[in-house]
Amino acid sequence: MRSIQLDQLRRFIADSLTRSGLEEPVAAITARHMAYADAKGADTHGIMQLPVYAGRLRDGGINKRPNLAWERETGNTAVLNADNGMGHYVAHLAMERAIELAERGGVSFVAIKNGNHFGAAASYTRMAADAKMIGFITSNAAPLLAAAGGTERVLGNNPFSFAVPRREEAPVILDIACGNVAMGKLTLAHTKGESIPLGWALDKDGAPTTDPLDCLERGGSLVPMGGHKGYGLAQMMDILSGVISGSKYGKEVGRIGDTRKPTGVGCSMFVLNVAKLMPLDEFEDRLEDLVSMVASSRRAPGAENIYLPGQKGSETAAVRAETGVPLPDKLADRLRELAGELGLEAGEYGL
Amino acid sequence: MRSIQLDQLRRFIADSLTRSGLEEPVAAITARHMAYADAKGADTHGIMQLPVYAGRLRDGGINKRPNLAWERETGNTAVLNADNGMGHYVAHLAMERAIELAERGGVSFVAIKNGNHFGAAASYTRMAADAKMIGFITSNAAPLLAAAGGTERVLGNNPFSFAVPRREEAPVILDIACGNVAMGKLTLAHTKGESIPLGWALDKDGAPTTDPLDCLERGGSLVPMGGHKGYGLAQMMDILSGVISGSKYGKEVGRIGDTRKPTGVGCSMFVLNVAKLMPLDEFEDRLEDLVSMVASSRRAPGAENIYLPGQKGSETAAVRAETGVPLPDKLADRLRELAGELGLEAGEYGL
């Protein structure tokens, strides 16, 4: 397995997206968010998706030159009609706007209508934390979860993230989805020829299964976290991101693998301006007190460390800033192939 | 087991709280929220808690005549300093304010500093839904969850609720906490002499246990839903409700059973005014479409129905409006005893 340096990775993504038809600033911002996922170890949300996005841009699934429009603006809320534009870019714009609105009003809500998969949710809530605000974002996604008592994929494994600014350390960032695990974990188990633990997936009749193919290929579904709780959360995240934004929802949300078709993904975000609620310094003191209370709490035998949400990602990012991002051979081959398709020199990016 | 009619139950709560020193409007509003919990079957959050609240009012744990003050008000955010007043009443006031702020601004955030246990979270988000808005509320609570990798109770089983208005039906309401189950389920299993399933609780060394006493009496903790996900969520809910409101947080939050001491509970809420984002009629059409898509999805063999979040509670409420609320003998005895202590005639309330 070889590695690629982060700046080369980001440059390769940006150039590939430009060659695929995106305007340069759109490609650059998208590349930044994708590289963030690779840096912090969220490998399924970074460069691994580049061939998929390039395919969608090639086949018309993503609108290369969308007509972005702000709709229904109030002093604290707004809807960005993304016109099926690149998901990362429109989420970036929407979060910038949400931060701006919260700067004045204290709290803001911005929704995206007809966006696309935006990669790692934490990459946007982190923008709020960098502005010393608390950020929340959610999105819907193609259906993978059944309702409690159901067997049909009717809700996405909808992701959501909270980020909270700390004084000097990286923000506390939670970035999770409503299922116990991501579909990627099942794919990985299948690739390795392994069975999966009970509690990850259900077969097409809603029965617990240890065979990843029952879910991957035979119409099963992912198990929601906490059973009915994750099911309820997935539905709420869909209402917040899909229903109220004017996007698709439920089982109508498209798969990113259908490269010719818009996904209709919806997204929404809240930003809370900490300083309007409490002097920032006092908030930071209190937060440091809480996180040190948690981090220094009694450890289980054998546990080396108690991690805060987002901390493992930050540690991975520190390592990868030095060592680069490991690229499995199959992915490296696919990226070199993509370079060829787009007329780029793979060698110039260390690929 | 006898039953008590809901209006008698509400009247008994209100009169008991008035006799315990609360002002009449405060007692009336608190009784309404407690009775809501009993109506919808959230029995651990209703009249069952009345003896505890009466004890706290008697022993000074709750401030009978707090000096409520609005602090740090902006156009869209505010902090209510509850001065250790009755939790249900101050949450009611704060939600009224949040709705008012969202009426104008589209989105609002209100926090409560030094509140108290407020009962069923859904009782407040429902107020937002009744005003055709989406409500969110969270609170912290005395520590019951360990960090991932930890064994010490350092975070509460923090509750949160979302409510979304439907056109005619009762709102879609999610009302959950961050643990796989509530402590009450362990108490119930212990009372019945039953063991508990793996996945509910950990013993004091962080190992999974089937003995409820390992958690109830021997220093164990509740298992967070989805493992690290529920742990992260509990921490985020504590930051939102405890840290930013100026209340207690983490393991400093007091137990309601310590009747002499303030709990220092924090709380916060978001309200989103649907009509600022989308014409209400369109939103309602889309929501009906989503919920019917979910409710009519293919059922698992043996599943009679697919329930929406909150639907079971509504059905229970419809039944209990007729039959009243069942009172276990032990609870009925305790309530009669309380009536005696407070100089009330139990018989006048059908007790």
XYZ file of C-alpha atoms in Angstrom:
702
model
C 0.000 0.000 0.000
C 1.462 3.372 -0.993
C 0.675 6.788 0.490
C -0.099 10.161 -1.031
C 0.716 13.484 0.587
C -2.311 15.538 1.548
C -1.532 18.533 -0.650
C -1.041 16.268 -3.666
C -4.271 14.473 -2.852
C -6.148 17.759 -2.616
C -4.587 19.022 -5.851
C -5.472 15.810 -7.660
C -9.068 16.029 -6.521
C -9.337 19.690 -7.519
C -7.776 19.142 -10.947
C -9.914 16.065 -11.594
C -13.062 17.960 -10.732
C -12.042 20.910 -12.897
C -11.360 18.555 -15.796
C -14.771 17.027 -15.079
C -16.373 20.384 -15.720
C -16.591 22.191 -12.372
C -15.472 25.777 -12.152
C -12.137 26.189 -10.384
C -13.375 27.726 -7.117
C -16.061 25.047 -6.852
C -13.506 22.303 -7.440
C -11.059 23.854 -4.953
C -13.596 24.087 -2.139
C -14.892 20.579 -2.818
C -11.329 19.246 -2.788
C -10.688 20.915 0.544
C -13.674 19.182 2.147
C -12.855 15.810 0.598
C -9.228 16.071 1.733
C -10.439 16.875 5.251
C -12.195 13.507 5.340
C -9.024 11.743 4.172
C -6.894 13.638 6.673
C -8.966 12.617 9.653
C -9.385 9.012 8.589
C -12.956 9.127 7.298
C -11.662 7.270 4.247
C -15.049 6.382 2.802
C -15.872 10.096 2.433
C -12.710 11.350 0.759
C -10.755 10.568 -2.389
C -12.336 7.111 -2.528
C -15.503 8.849 -3.779
C -13.716 10.860 -6.481
C -14.329 8.346 -9.294
C -18.023 8.333 -8.354
C -18.287 12.129 -8.438
C -16.338 12.273 -11.713
C -18.771 9.718 -13.134
C -21.748 11.752 -11.968
C -20.312 14.917 -13.515
C -19.610 13.032 -16.746
C -23.044 11.395 -16.938
C -25.156 14.358 -15.867
C -26.037 13.195 -12.328
C -24.566 16.433 -10.932
C -25.221 19.805 -12.531
C -21.816 21.305 -13.468
C -23.109 24.832 -13.826
C -26.067 25.112 -11.471
C -28.102 28.235 -11.101
C -27.713 28.749 -7.329
C -30.410 30.889 -5.759
C -31.175 32.062 -2.247
C -34.852 31.668 -1.482
C -37.119 32.626 1.397
C -34.541 34.687 3.228
C -35.350 36.118 6.639
C -32.959 37.675 9.111
C -32.031 34.273 10.534
C -33.128 31.612 8.084
C -32.651 30.949 4.393
C -32.995 28.225 1.773
C -30.294 27.700 -0.835
C -31.703 26.244 -4.040
C -28.655 24.256 -5.163
C -30.087 23.238 -8.522
C -28.382 19.839 -8.190
C -24.920 21.421 -7.848
C -21.859 19.799 -6.256
C -22.831 18.836 -2.672
C -19.657 19.905 -0.889
C -19.589 23.328 -2.482
C -23.210 24.186 -1.746
C -22.898 22.903 1.835
C -19.860 25.166 2.225
C -21.785 28.189 0.917
C -24.765 27.399 3.122
C -22.600 27.058 6.233
C -20.848 30.356 5.463
C -24.253 31.961 5.268
C -25.465 30.297 8.470
C -22.404 31.603 10.327
C -22.990 35.100 8.958
C -26.638 35.027 10.047
C -25.748 33.748 13.533
C -23.079 36.436 13.842
C -25.866 38.987 14.011
C -28.881 37.050 15.218
C -27.375 34.563 17.650
C -28.926 31.530 15.997
C -29.581 30.639 12.372
C -31.040 27.893 10.224
C -30.152 27.315 6.582
C -31.501 24.535 4.370
C -30.318 23.275 1.006
C -32.854 22.297 -1.621
C -31.775 19.683 -4.171
C -28.155 19.352 -3.154
C -25.966 16.293 -3.299
C -23.851 14.075 -1.062
C -21.505 16.434 0.824
C -18.949 13.981 2.201
C -17.999 14.285 5.869
C -20.578 16.255 7.847
C -17.905 17.341 10.345
C -16.155 19.313 7.624
C -18.964 21.894 7.748
C -19.765 21.992 11.454
C -16.045 22.548 11.952
C -16.393 25.822 10.012
C -18.836 27.012 12.675
C -16.491 25.922 15.464
C -13.617 27.791 13.769
C -15.833 30.885 13.967
C -16.330 30.166 17.709
C -19.884 28.989 17.200
C -21.656 25.686 17.726
C -22.589 24.065 14.432
C -25.094 21.349 13.576
C -25.681 19.841 10.158
C -27.742 16.964 8.824
C -28.574 15.493 5.461
C -30.689 12.728 4.096
C -29.396 9.942 1.863
C -30.567 7.021 -0.245
C -32.695 4.568 1.789
C -30.852 1.891 3.796
C -32.848 1.667 7.042
C -36.205 0.040 7.605
C -38.823 1.418 9.991
C -39.169 -0.288 13.374
C -41.367 -3.276 12.522
C -40.619 -2.917 8.815
C -38.340 -4.674 6.344
C -38.228 -2.198 3.476
C -35.464 0.364 3.098
C -37.420 3.547 3.589
C -35.046 5.986 5.333
C -31.417 6.907 4.746
C -28.599 6.176 7.141
C -28.862 9.920 7.638
C -25.724 11.595 8.991
C -25.544 14.455 11.434
C -22.768 16.341 13.136
C -22.324 18.758 16.020
C -19.123 20.750 16.512
C -18.250 22.848 19.553
C -15.287 25.246 19.709
C -12.594 24.787 22.340
C -10.147 27.461 23.404
C -7.033 26.032 21.784
C -7.588 22.389 21.034
C -9.440 21.057 18.014
C -13.229 21.312 18.427
C -15.328 18.617 20.051
C -16.961 17.098 16.975
C -19.570 14.403 16.810
C -20.137 13.032 13.313
C -22.415 10.020 13.193
C -25.276 8.466 11.277
C -28.468 6.828 12.498
C -27.465 3.211 11.891
C -25.321 1.133 14.225
C -22.713 0.971 11.460
C -22.190 2.342 7.959
C -22.811 0.207 4.869
C -19.080 0.490 4.176
C -18.386 -1.790 7.120
C -20.472 -4.514 5.536
C -18.689 -4.100 2.218
C -15.357 -4.343 4.021
C -16.397 -7.511 5.861
C -17.601 -9.065 2.607
C -14.344 -8.160 0.836
C -12.412 -9.905 3.583
C -14.764 -12.894 3.481
C -15.822 -12.284 7.071
C -19.209 -12.560 8.721
C -20.648 -9.564 10.577
C -21.772 -9.353 14.214
C -25.464 -9.514 15.001
C -26.782 -5.988 15.422
C -25.341 -4.579 12.207
C -27.842 -5.712 9.594
C -31.214 -7.335 8.997
C -32.136 -9.632 6.131
C -35.014 -8.927 3.757
C -37.500 -10.360 6.271
C -36.227 -8.144 9.075
C -34.360 -10.959 10.850
C -30.893 -10.321 12.326
C -28.138 -11.712 10.120
C -24.389 -12.345 10.209
C -24.069 -12.561 6.415
C -23.183 -9.154 4.929
C -24.634 -10.188 1.554
C -28.107 -10.468 3.103
C -27.999 -6.701 3.318
C -25.589 -5.788 0.517
C -27.289 -7.803 -2.232
C -30.433 -9.473 -0.975
C -32.619 -6.539 0.020
C -31.833 -6.354 3.730
C -31.357 -3.169 5.754
C -29.037 -1.637 8.336
C -29.962 -1.798 12.021
C -30.739 1.657 13.463
C -28.777 2.566 16.597
C -30.810 1.954 19.712
C -33.527 0.248 17.625
C -36.606 2.477 17.547
C -34.454 5.445 18.617
C -32.260 5.410 15.518
C -35.334 4.819 13.361
C -37.002 7.872 14.893
C -33.857 9.955 14.548
C -33.443 9.007 10.886
C -37.005 10.157 10.274
C -36.473 13.449 12.107
C -33.245 14.116 10.190
C -35.141 13.460 6.954
C -37.895 15.885 7.939
C -35.313 18.546 8.833
C -33.181 18.054 5.733
C -35.480 16.656 3.054
C -39.065 17.645 3.788
C -38.604 21.246 4.917
C -35.963 22.128 2.314
C -38.093 21.119 -0.659
C -35.772 18.216 -1.563
C -36.498 14.512 -1.981
C -37.159 12.441 1.143
C -37.677 8.870 2.290
C -37.218 6.264 -0.372
C -37.269 8.879 -3.151
C -33.719 10.030 -2.393
C -31.428 8.812 -5.192
C -28.289 6.681 -4.890
C -25.007 8.335 -5.805
C -24.146 5.225 -7.802
C -26.871 6.087 -10.347
C -24.516 8.453 -12.145
C -27.104 9.797 -14.574
C -29.718 10.828 -12.041
C -29.925 13.678 -9.522
C -30.030 12.412 -5.943
C -32.334 15.195 -4.726
C -30.491 15.180 -1.384
C -31.618 17.720 1.206
C -29.534 19.242 3.940
C -29.964 21.656 6.811
C -27.905 23.327 9.488
C -28.226 25.287 12.712
C -25.529 27.628 13.966
C -25.493 29.015 17.496
C -23.306 31.988 18.321
C -21.845 31.111 21.709
C -20.912 34.685 22.594
C -24.553 35.778 22.492
C -25.351 33.309 25.261
C -22.297 33.603 27.478
C -18.959 35.437 27.380
C -16.783 33.261 25.160
C -14.040 33.030 27.751
C -16.433 31.710 30.355
C -17.844 29.184 27.904
C -14.357 27.975 27.058
C -13.454 27.601 30.747
C -16.584 25.596 31.392
C -16.122 23.405 28.334
C -12.502 22.636 29.279
C -13.769 21.676 32.715
C -16.377 19.289 31.293
C -14.097 17.630 28.764
C -11.329 17.141 31.313
C -13.901 15.693 33.732
C -14.873 13.199 31.026
C -11.353 12.466 29.772
C -9.985 11.893 33.258
C -12.873 9.718 34.437
C -12.020 6.214 35.690
C -10.987 3.974 32.810
C -12.119 0.443 32.115
C -9.439 -2.240 32.590
C -7.471 -2.390 29.348
C -8.702 0.951 27.987
C -5.694 3.103 27.144
C -7.490 6.357 26.778
C -10.869 8.025 26.956
C -11.408 9.856 23.707
C -13.556 12.933 23.226
C -15.798 12.990 20.159
C -13.577 13.943 17.227
C -10.310 13.370 19.058
C -9.311 10.215 17.185
C -9.852 12.102 13.928
C -7.581 14.920 15.086
C -4.872 12.456 16.075
C -5.123 10.717 12.715
C -4.906 14.104 10.986
C -1.696 14.910 12.883
C -0.157 11.607 11.773
C -1.323 11.902 8.165
C 0.028 15.457 7.896
C 3.417 13.736 8.156
C 2.934 10.351 6.551
C 0.312 11.195 3.953
C -2.859 9.216 3.308
C -2.519 5.457 2.729
C -4.031 4.378 -0.593
C -5.053 0.736 -1.041
C -3.651 -0.633 -4.319
C -7.045 -1.051 -5.931
C -7.957 2.563 -5.207
C -4.569 3.828 -6.442
C -5.107 1.886 -9.686
C -8.550 3.363 -10.100
C -7.242 6.901 -9.504
C -4.462 6.442 -12.089
C -7.083 5.199 -14.520
C -9.212 8.268 -13.740
C -6.200 10.527 -14.333
C -5.840 8.925 -17.746
C -9.515 9.423 -18.551
C -9.275 13.103 -17.614
C -5.955 13.754 -19.353
C -3.980 14.292 -16.124
C -0.467 12.974 -15.404
C -0.827 10.672 -12.414
C 2.882 10.941 -11.663
C 2.613 14.671 -11.056
C 0.492 13.944 -8.020
C 2.620 11.128 -6.678
C 0.078 8.561 -7.800
C -54.622 -2.095 40.328
C -57.034 0.842 40.344
C -57.235 3.723 37.885
C -57.556 7.456 38.291
C -59.242 9.773 35.798
C -56.882 12.230 34.144
C -58.620 15.372 35.379
C -58.555 14.066 38.948
C -54.914 13.140 38.581
C -54.084 16.613 37.293
C -56.092 18.250 40.050
C -54.405 16.127 42.717
C -50.957 17.050 41.398
C -51.842 20.750 41.244
C -53.328 20.816 44.745
C -50.406 18.831 46.180
C -47.922 21.219 44.665
C -49.860 24.249 45.889
C -49.945 22.775 49.391
C -46.211 22.168 49.005
C -45.695 25.889 48.537
C -45.865 26.585 44.804
C -47.987 29.475 43.579
C -51.202 28.337 41.927
C -50.332 29.122 38.297
C -46.965 27.402 38.723
C -48.626 24.327 40.217
C -51.301 24.283 37.502
C -48.810 24.403 34.634
C -46.573 21.798 36.263
C -49.581 19.528 36.788
C -50.529 19.864 33.146
C -47.099 18.682 31.993
C -46.970 15.841 34.511
C -50.444 14.680 33.506
C -49.367 14.723 29.856
C -46.693 12.155 30.709
C -49.258 9.978 32.486
C -51.734 10.317 29.641
C -49.319 9.108 26.997
C -47.922 6.283 29.072
C -44.589 7.806 30.112
C -45.417 6.651 33.625
C -41.986 7.274 35.112
C -42.319 11.003 34.310
C -45.769 11.696 35.679
C -47.560 11.355 38.996
C -45.035 8.719 40.095
C -42.587 11.605 40.621
C -45.015 13.700 42.677
C -43.811 12.424 46.073
C -40.232 13.239 45.013
C -41.109 16.780 43.959
C -43.160 17.296 47.121
C -40.148 16.122 49.124
C -37.851 18.512 47.295
C -40.232 21.418 47.877
C -40.489 20.471 51.563
C -36.737 20.045 52.055
C -35.552 23.030 50.059
C -34.208 21.201 47.002
C -36.498 23.284 44.782
C -36.937 27.016 45.277
C -40.659 27.651 45.879
C -40.499 31.353 45.103
C -37.647 31.771 42.643
C -36.609 35.099 41.259
C -36.949 34.325 37.542
C -34.938 36.605 35.283
C -34.390 36.862 31.539
C -30.724 37.350 30.771
C -28.700 38.036 27.630
C -31.693 38.604 25.398
C -31.203 39.116 21.687
C -33.855 39.097 18.980
C -33.631 35.317 18.672
C -31.922 33.951 21.753
C -32.354 34.287 25.481
C -31.336 32.704 28.779
C -33.877 32.216 31.552
C -32.260 32.241 34.970
C -34.627 29.878 36.761
C -33.125 30.377 40.206
C -33.742 26.697 40.988
C -37.489 27.006 40.354
C -39.853 24.156 39.435
C -38.469 22.507 36.277
C -41.732 22.015 34.404
C -42.883 25.574 34.908
C -39.644 27.195 33.784
C -39.400 24.885 30.763
C -42.953 25.924 29.865
C -42.067 29.629 30.123
C -38.892 29.129 28.113
C -40.714 27.256 25.360
C -43.396 29.960 25.192
C -40.627 32.484 24.744
C -38.828 30.379 22.116
C -42.055 30.101 20.105
C -42.588 33.862 20.344
C -39.039 34.547 19.155
C -39.344 32.090 16.251
C -42.668 33.657 15.278
C -40.762 36.739 14.239
C -37.250 35.520 13.514
C -37.834 32.076 12.012
C -35.528 30.274 14.416
C -34.825 30.731 18.117
C -32.712 29.308 20.921
C -33.575 29.611 24.604
C -31.556 28.146 27.473
C -32.479 27.648 31.115
C -29.886 28.281 33.791
C -30.273 26.345 37.040
C -33.564 24.678 36.333
C -34.765 21.307 37.498
C -36.025 18.014 36.108
C -38.876 18.894 33.731
C -40.542 15.507 33.251
C -41.361 14.401 29.712
C -39.388 16.373 27.114
C -42.138 15.830 24.541
C -44.529 17.905 26.615
C -42.592 21.054 25.616
C -41.687 20.267 22.009
C -45.379 19.541 21.546
C -46.092 23.181 22.398
C -43.994 24.192 19.392
C -45.786 21.681 17.165
C -49.145 23.036 18.350
C -47.937 26.436 17.141
C -47.074 24.822 13.764
C -43.369 24.946 14.448
C -40.682 22.301 14.845
C -39.471 22.100 18.435
C -36.324 20.623 19.936
C -35.475 20.438 23.634
C -32.708 18.837 25.647
C -31.649 18.737 29.259
C -28.873 17.245 31.288
C -29.390 15.005 34.306
C -27.517 13.329 37.126
C -24.673 11.116 35.826
C -25.559 7.550 34.795
C -23.447 6.961 31.667
C -19.735 6.302 31.461
C -17.518 7.615 28.666
C -16.541 5.153 25.919
C -13.607 3.338 27.532
C -14.611 4.555 30.996
C -16.365 3.020 33.973
C -17.323 6.092 35.981
C -20.734 7.720 35.697
C -19.778 11.041 34.187
C -22.681 12.047 31.910
C -26.434 11.990 32.372
C -28.806 9.786 30.434
C -29.639 13.109 28.825
C -33.060 13.307 27.190
C -33.959 15.130 24.010
C -37.085 15.513 21.960
C -38.091 16.717 18.506
C -41.700 17.448 17.581
C -43.011 18.191 14.099
C -46.543 19.447 13.379
C -48.858 17.452 11.125
C -51.933 18.843 9.428
C -54.556 17.117 11.539
C -52.989 14.189 13.307
C -50.975 14.428 16.512
C -47.414 15.655 15.864
C -44.544 13.331 15.013
C -42.676 13.347 18.334
C -39.401 11.713 19.173
C -38.619 11.679 22.892
C -35.564 9.657 23.794
C -32.464 9.671 25.959
C -28.882 8.754 25.143
C -28.806 5.356 26.852
C -30.133 2.140 25.336
C -32.710 2.027 28.133
C -33.766 4.175 31.087
C -32.702 3.344 34.639
C -36.384 2.713 35.391
C -36.245 -0.449 33.277
C -33.514 -1.843 35.519
C -35.497 -0.991 38.632
C -38.532 -2.714 37.144
C -36.529 -5.857 36.281
C -35.067 -5.924 39.784
C -38.526 -5.534 41.356
C -39.722 -8.516 39.353
C -36.618 -10.509 40.237
C -35.619 -10.717 36.577
C -32.227 -10.448 34.921
C -31.640 -7.859 32.205
C -30.471 -8.417 28.624
C -26.856 -7.724 27.744
C -26.609 -4.250 26.225
C -28.548 -2.441 28.947
C -25.942 -1.963 31.663
C -22.275 -2.271 32.561
C -20.858 -3.252 35.945
C -18.431 -1.056 37.863
C -15.516 -2.359 35.769
C -17.263 -1.555 32.509
C -18.135 -5.176 31.717
C -21.568 -6.062 30.293
C -23.886 -7.487 32.942
C -27.269 -9.180 33.213
C -27.687 -8.356 36.913
C -29.605 -5.078 37.344
C -28.071 -4.589 40.797
C -24.594 -4.291 39.259
C -25.800 -0.956 37.918
C -28.492 -0.008 40.438
C -26.409 -0.516 43.571
C -22.853 -1.488 42.730
C -21.582 1.510 40.812
C -22.216 0.348 37.264
C -23.510 2.503 34.414
C -26.058 2.458 31.600
C -24.945 1.485 28.093
C -25.149 4.424 25.653
C -27.151 3.738 22.485
C -24.876 2.835 19.603
C -21.878 2.728 21.978
C -19.606 5.678 21.233
C -22.492 7.411 19.428
C -24.705 7.660 22.503
C -21.702 8.671 24.595
C -20.920 11.481 22.153
C -24.561 12.543 21.990
C -24.833 12.655 25.793
C -21.800 14.925 25.866
C -23.205 17.219 23.157
C -26.565 17.446 24.936
C -24.708 18.368 28.133
C -22.750 21.099 26.345
C -25.953 22.486 24.814
C -27.983 22.325 28.012
C -25.501 22.535 30.890
C -22.338 24.288 29.725
C -23.773 27.073 27.594
C -26.681 27.866 29.927
C -24.484 28.459 32.972
C -25.898 25.418 34.798
C -24.147 22.392 36.276
C -22.763 19.778 33.886
C -21.159 16.341 33.823
C -20.944 14.630 37.178
C -21.790 17.850 39.050
C -25.488 17.626 38.138
C -27.440 16.688 41.266
C -29.774 13.730 41.749
C -33.452 14.534 42.264
C -33.451 12.050 45.141
C -31.215 14.391 47.188
C -34.238 16.361 48.308
C -32.274 19.084 50.112
C -29.983 20.051 47.267
C -30.513 21.955 44.012
C -29.860 19.769 40.973
C -28.430 22.608 38.891
C -30.030 21.054 35.784
C -29.586 22.933 32.503
C -31.906 22.887 29.533
C -32.072 24.339 26.074
C -34.407 24.457 23.126
C -34.528 25.378 19.450
C -37.736 26.339 17.676
C -38.015 26.534 13.910
C -40.923 28.354 12.321
C -41.909 26.109 9.425
C -43.810 28.815 7.551
C -40.647 30.910 7.166
C -39.032 28.067 5.213
C -41.938 26.779 3.141
C -45.674 27.500 2.854
C -47.215 25.535 5.721
C -49.639 23.756 3.444
C -46.841 22.486 1.238
C -44.877 21.332 4.269
C -47.888 19.456 5.594
C -48.468 17.768 2.233
C -44.862 16.661 2.070
C -44.808 15.451 5.671
C -47.987 13.406 5.158
C -46.352 11.885 2.105
C -43.207 10.905 4.060
C -45.025 9.478 7.061
C -47.395 7.458 4.910
C -44.411 6.174 2.914
C -42.874 5.004 6.199
C -46.084 3.695 7.770
C -47.056 1.730 4.670
C -43.611 0.243 4.065
C -43.333 -3.549 3.951
C -43.806 -5.045 7.406
C -41.731 -7.715 9.086
C -43.474 -11.071 9.543
C -45.473 -10.835 12.766
C -45.329 -7.029 13.011
C -48.875 -5.712 13.290
C -48.132 -2.101 12.591
C -45.381 0.354 11.785
C -45.538 3.138 14.311
C -44.416 6.705 13.763
C -42.436 8.326 16.563
C -44.963 9.409 19.187
C -47.837 7.396 17.754
C -47.946 4.796 20.521
C -48.134 7.627 23.043
C -51.075 9.184 21.195
C -52.891 5.866 21.112
C -52.290 5.350 24.820
C -53.577 8.882 25.473
C -56.784 8.109 23.559
C -57.347 4.989 25.674
C -56.477 6.666 28.962
C -58.819 9.583 28.225
C -61.551 6.960 28.647
C -60.165 4.494 31.146
C -58.031 6.781 33.267
C -54.457 6.115 34.329
C -53.709 2.783 36.015
C -52.081 3.233 39.434
C -50.056 0.357 40.894
C -51.151 -0.327 44.491
C -47.862 0.768 45.995
C -48.012 4.099 44.187
C -51.676 4.619 45.138
C -50.745 3.971 48.786
C -47.896 6.455 48.590
C -50.174 9.091 47.029
C -52.803 8.634 49.748
C -50.053 8.999 52.323
C -48.893 12.175 50.591
C -52.464 13.504 50.601
C -52.484 12.965 54.360
C -49.163 14.751 54.815
C -50.432 17.738 52.833
C -53.880 17.884 54.438
C -55.772 16.832 51.293
C -58.718 14.404 51.140
C -57.517 11.515 48.944
C -61.108 10.464 48.328
C -61.924 13.744 46.623
C -59.550 12.795 43.855
C -60.702 9.199 43.506
C -57.570 7.952 45.227
